[in-house]
Short mmCIF file of C-alpha atoms in Angstrom, two decimals:
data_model
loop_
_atom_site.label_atom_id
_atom_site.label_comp_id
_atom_site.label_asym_id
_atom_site.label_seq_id
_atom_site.Cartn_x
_atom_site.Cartn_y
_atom_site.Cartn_z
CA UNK H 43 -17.42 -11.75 -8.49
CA UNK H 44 -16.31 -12.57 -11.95
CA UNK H 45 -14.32 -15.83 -12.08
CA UNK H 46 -12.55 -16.97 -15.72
CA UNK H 47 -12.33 -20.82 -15.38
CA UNK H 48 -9.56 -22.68 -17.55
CA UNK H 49 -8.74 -26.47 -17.78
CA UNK H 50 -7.11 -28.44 -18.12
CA UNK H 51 -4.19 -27.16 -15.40
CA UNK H 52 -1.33 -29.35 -16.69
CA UNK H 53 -1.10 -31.10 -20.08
CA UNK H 54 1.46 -33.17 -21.65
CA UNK H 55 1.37 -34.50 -25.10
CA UNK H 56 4.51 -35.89 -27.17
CA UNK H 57 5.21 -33.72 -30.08
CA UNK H 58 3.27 -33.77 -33.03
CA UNK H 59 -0.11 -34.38 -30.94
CA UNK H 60 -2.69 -31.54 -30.69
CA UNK H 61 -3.31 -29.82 -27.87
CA UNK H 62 -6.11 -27.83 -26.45
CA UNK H 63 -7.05 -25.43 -23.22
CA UNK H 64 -10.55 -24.00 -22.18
CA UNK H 65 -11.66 -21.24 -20.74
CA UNK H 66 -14.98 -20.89 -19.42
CA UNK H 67 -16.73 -17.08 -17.64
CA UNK H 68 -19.26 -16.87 -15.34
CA UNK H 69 -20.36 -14.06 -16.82
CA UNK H 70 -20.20 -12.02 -20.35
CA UNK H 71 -17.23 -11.02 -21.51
CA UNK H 72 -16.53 -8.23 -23.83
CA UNK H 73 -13.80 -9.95 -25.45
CA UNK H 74 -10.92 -12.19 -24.55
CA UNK H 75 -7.37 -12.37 -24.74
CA UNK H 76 -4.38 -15.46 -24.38
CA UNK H 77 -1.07 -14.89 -23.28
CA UNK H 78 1.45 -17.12 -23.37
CA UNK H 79 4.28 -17.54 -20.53
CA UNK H 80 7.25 -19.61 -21.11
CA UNK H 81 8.83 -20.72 -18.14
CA UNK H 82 11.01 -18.02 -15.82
CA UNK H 83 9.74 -15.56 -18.23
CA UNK H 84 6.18 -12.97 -18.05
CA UNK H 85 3.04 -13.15 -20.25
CA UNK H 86 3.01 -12.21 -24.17
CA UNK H 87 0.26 -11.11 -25.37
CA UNK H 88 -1.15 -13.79 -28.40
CA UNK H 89 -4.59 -12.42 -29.62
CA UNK H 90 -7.88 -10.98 -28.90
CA UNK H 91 -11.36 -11.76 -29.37
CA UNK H 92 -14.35 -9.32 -29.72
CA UNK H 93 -17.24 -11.20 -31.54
CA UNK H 94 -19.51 -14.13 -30.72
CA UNK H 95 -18.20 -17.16 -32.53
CA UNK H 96 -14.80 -15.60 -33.38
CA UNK H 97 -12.19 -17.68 -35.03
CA UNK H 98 -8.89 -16.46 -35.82
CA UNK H 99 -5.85 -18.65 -37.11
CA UNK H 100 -1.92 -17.80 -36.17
CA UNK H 101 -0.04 -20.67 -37.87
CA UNK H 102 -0.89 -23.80 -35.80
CA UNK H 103 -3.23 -22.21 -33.23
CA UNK H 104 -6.68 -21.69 -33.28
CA UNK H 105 -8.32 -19.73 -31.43
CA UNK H 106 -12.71 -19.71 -30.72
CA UNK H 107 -14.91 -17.06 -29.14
CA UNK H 108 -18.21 -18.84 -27.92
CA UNK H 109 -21.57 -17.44 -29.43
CA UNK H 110 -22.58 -16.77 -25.63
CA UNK H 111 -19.35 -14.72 -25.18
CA UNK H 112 -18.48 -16.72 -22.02
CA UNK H 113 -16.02 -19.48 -23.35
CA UNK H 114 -13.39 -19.85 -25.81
CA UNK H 115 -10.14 -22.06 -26.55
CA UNK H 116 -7.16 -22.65 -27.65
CA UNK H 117 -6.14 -25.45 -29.92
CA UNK H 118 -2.56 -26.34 -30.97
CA UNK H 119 -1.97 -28.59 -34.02
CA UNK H 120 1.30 -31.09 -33.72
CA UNK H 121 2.64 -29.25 -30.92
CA UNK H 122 6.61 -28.41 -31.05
CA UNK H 123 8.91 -28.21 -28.14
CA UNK H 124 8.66 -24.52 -28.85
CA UNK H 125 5.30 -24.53 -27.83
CA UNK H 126 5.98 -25.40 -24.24
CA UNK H 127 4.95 -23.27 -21.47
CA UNK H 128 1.34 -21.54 -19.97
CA UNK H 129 -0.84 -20.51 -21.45
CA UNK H 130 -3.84 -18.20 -20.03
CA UNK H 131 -7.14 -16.56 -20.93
CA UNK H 132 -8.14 -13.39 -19.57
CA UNK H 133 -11.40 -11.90 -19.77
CA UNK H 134 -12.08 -7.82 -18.89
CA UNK H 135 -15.37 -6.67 -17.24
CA UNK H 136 -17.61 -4.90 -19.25
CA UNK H 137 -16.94 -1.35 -19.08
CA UNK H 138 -14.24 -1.58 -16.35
CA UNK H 139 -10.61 -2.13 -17.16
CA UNK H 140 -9.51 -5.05 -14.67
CA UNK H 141 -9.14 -8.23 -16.11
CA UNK H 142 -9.66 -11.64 -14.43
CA UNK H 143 -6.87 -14.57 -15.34
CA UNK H 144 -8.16 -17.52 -16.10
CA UNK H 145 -5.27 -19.90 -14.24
CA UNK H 146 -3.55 -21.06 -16.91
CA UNK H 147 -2.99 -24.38 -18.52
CA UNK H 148 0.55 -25.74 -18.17
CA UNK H 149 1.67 -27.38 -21.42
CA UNK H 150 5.03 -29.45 -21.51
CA UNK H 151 5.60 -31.28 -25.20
CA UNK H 152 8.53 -34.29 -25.27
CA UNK H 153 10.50 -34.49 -28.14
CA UNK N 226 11.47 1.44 -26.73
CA UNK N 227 12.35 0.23 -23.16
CA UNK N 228 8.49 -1.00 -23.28
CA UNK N 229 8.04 -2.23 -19.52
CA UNK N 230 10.70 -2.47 -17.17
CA UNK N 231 10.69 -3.29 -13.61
CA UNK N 232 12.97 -2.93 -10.10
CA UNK N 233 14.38 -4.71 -8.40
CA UNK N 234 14.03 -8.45 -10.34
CA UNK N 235 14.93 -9.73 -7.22
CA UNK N 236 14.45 -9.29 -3.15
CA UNK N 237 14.27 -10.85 0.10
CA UNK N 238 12.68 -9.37 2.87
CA UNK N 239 12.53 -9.88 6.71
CA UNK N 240 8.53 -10.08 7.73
CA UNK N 241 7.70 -6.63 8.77
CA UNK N 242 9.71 -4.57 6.39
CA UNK N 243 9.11 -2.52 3.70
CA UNK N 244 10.08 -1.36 0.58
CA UNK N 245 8.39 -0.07 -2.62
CA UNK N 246 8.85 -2.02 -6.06
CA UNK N 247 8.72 0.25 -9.54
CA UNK N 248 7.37 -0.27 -12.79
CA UNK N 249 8.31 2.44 -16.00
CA UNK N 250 6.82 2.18 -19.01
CA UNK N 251 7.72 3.97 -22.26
CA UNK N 252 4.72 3.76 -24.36
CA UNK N 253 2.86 6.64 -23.33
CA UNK N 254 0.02 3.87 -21.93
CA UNK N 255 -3.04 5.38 -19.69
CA UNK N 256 -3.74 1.92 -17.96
CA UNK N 257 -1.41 0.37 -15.61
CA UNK N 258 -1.92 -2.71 -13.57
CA UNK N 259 0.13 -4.74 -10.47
CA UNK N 260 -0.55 -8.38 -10.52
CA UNK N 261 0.98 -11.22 -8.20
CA UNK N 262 1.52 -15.19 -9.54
CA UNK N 263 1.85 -17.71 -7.63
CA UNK N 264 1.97 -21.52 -8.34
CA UNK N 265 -1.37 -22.79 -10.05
CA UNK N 266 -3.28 -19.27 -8.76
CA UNK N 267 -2.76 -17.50 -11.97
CA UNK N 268 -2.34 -14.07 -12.45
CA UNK N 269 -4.43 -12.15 -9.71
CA UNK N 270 -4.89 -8.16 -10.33
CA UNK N 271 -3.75 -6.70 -6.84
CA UNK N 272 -4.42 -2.90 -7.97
CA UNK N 273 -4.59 -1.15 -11.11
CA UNK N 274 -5.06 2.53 -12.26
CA UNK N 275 -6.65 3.95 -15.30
CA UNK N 276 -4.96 7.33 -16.19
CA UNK N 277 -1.94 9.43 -13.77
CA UNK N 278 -3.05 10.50 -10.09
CA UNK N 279 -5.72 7.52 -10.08
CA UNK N 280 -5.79 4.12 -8.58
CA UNK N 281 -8.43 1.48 -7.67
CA UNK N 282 -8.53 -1.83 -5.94
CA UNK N 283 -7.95 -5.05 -7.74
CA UNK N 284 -8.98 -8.73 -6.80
CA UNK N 285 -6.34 -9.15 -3.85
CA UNK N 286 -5.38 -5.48 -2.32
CA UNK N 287 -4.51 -6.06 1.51
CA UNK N 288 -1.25 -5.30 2.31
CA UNK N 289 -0.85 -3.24 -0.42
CA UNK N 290 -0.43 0.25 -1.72
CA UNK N 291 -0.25 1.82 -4.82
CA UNK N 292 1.15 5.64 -6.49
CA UNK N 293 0.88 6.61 -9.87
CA UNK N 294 2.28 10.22 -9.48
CA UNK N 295 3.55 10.11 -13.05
CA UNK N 296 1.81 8.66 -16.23
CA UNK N 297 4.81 6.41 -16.90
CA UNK N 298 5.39 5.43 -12.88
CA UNK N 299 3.51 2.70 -11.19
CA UNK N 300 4.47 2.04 -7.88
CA UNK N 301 3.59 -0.92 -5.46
CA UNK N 302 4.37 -0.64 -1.94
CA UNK N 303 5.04 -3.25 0.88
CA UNK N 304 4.54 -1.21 4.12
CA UNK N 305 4.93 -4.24 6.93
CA UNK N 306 5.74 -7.96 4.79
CA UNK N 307 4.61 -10.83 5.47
CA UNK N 308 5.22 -14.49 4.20
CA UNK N 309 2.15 -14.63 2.45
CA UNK N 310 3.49 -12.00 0.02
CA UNK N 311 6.33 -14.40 -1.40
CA UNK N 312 5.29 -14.28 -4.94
CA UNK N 313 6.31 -13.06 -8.12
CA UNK N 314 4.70 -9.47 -9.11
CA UNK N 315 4.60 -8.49 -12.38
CA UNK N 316 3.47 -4.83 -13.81
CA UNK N 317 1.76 -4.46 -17.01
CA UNK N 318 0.17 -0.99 -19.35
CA UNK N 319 -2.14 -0.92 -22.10
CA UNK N 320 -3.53 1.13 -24.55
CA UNK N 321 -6.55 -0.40 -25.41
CA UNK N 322 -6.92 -4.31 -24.05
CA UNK N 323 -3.51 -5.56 -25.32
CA UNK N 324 -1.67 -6.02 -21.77
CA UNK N 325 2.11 -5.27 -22.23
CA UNK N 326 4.24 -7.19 -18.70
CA UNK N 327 7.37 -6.57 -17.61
CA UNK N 328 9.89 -8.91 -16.73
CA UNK N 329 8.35 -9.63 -13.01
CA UNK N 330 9.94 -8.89 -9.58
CA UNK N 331 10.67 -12.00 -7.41
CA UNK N 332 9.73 -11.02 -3.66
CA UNK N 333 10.31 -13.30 -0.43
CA UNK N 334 9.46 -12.66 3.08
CA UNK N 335 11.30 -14.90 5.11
#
C-alpha cells in the first residue's frame, strides 16, 4: 500500500537556526497537507498543496510540492521556541478520501 | 462552533472490556475519520466514513468497530480490549481535504 515517508524523526536546532522536514510518497499524490502538533495537544491543520512545484510562504515557513507530486517539505527560517512540536505530512489517495501520515518530525528549539 | 469534540479525554480499561468512544462535530462535515498515535508511528487511519450510514476500513481496523448513525456522530467501539490498544485516538471531519481533530481520547488497557 501507499506509504508517506518523512525524516528526519527528531530534530533539534538552537533558536534562530533553520530547520527543515521531508516527506517523500511512494506513489502520486493528489496534493499534500502539514499539520502541526504541539505537545499534549492534536494536529492543526497548516496548508495544502495541489500543483507540481508548489511553493507557498506563511511567515517563516516554506512550504514545496515536488514536480513528480511525490515529495515536498517544510522549511523553517530562525526557528522560535514557539515553533516547537511535530510536525507531519499527509498525503490522500487519489480519488479515495483516506489519508496516509507521514510520521512526523519531532522539532524541539533551545532558547 | 463547538468544531470537534470528543468523550471521554481519558480511560482505563481492564483487557477484555468494552466501551464505545464518541466524536461530534458541528460543522455540518460529510467525511469523518478515527485515527490512533502512538510514539514515533504517526497518525494511522483505523476507519473512516464518507457521508452518514457509511463506513470503510482504514490502515489498522482489527479490533475495531465503527457507527455513523448521524451525520455529526462518529463512533469507535472497543468490543473485547487489549493492551495493544493503549494509544491515543483522535477523531477528525472535513469538508474538502482540510482535516479538522479533536482534542484526542487517551485509552489504556491494563
Amino acid at each position: 500500500g501507499q506509504q508517506v515517508m518523512q525524516i528526519p524523526q527528531y530534530q533539534h536546532v538552537q533558536e534562530g537556526e533553520d530547520f527543515t522536514t521531508y516527506c517523500n510518497s511512494s506513489t502520486t499524490l493528489s496534493n499534500i497537507q502539514w499539520y502541526k502538533q504541539r505537545p499534549g495537544g492534536h494536529p492543526v491543520f497548516l496548508i495544502q498543496l495541489v500543483k507540481s512545484g508548489e511553493v507557498k510562504k506563511q511567515k517563516r515557513l516554506t512550504f514545496q510540492f515536488g514536480e513528480a507530486k511525490k515529495n515536498s517539505s517544510l522549511h523553517i527560517t530562525a526557528t522560535q521556541t514557539t515553533d516547537v512540536g511535530t510536525y507531519f505530512c499527509a498525503g490522500p489517495l487519489v480519488n479515495f478520501n483516506k489519508f496516509y501520515f507521514g510520521s512526523g518530525t519531532k522539532l524541539n528549539v533551545k532558547p | 462552533n463547538a468544531g470537534v469534540t470528543q468523550t471521554p479525554k481519558f480511560r482505563v480499561l481492564k483487557t477484555g472490556q468494552s466501551m464505545t468512544l464518541l466524536c461530534a462535530q458541528d460543522m455540518n462535515h460529510e467525511y469523518m475519520y478515527w485515527y490512533r498515535q502512538d510514539p514515533g508511528m504517526g497518525l494511522r487511519l483505523i476507519h473512516y466514513s464518507v457521508g452518514e450510514g457509511t463506513t470503510a476500513k482504514g490502515e489498522v481496523p482489527d479490533g475495531y468497530n465503527v457507527s455513523r448513525l448521524k451525520k455529526q456522530n462518529f463512533l469507535l467501539g472497543l468490543e473485547s480490549a487489549a493492551p495493544s490498544q493503549t494509544s491515543v485516538y483522535f477523531c477528525a471531519s472535513s469538508y474538502a481535504d482540510t482535516q479538522y481533530f479533536g482534542p484526542g481520547t487517551r485509552l489504556t488497557v491494563l
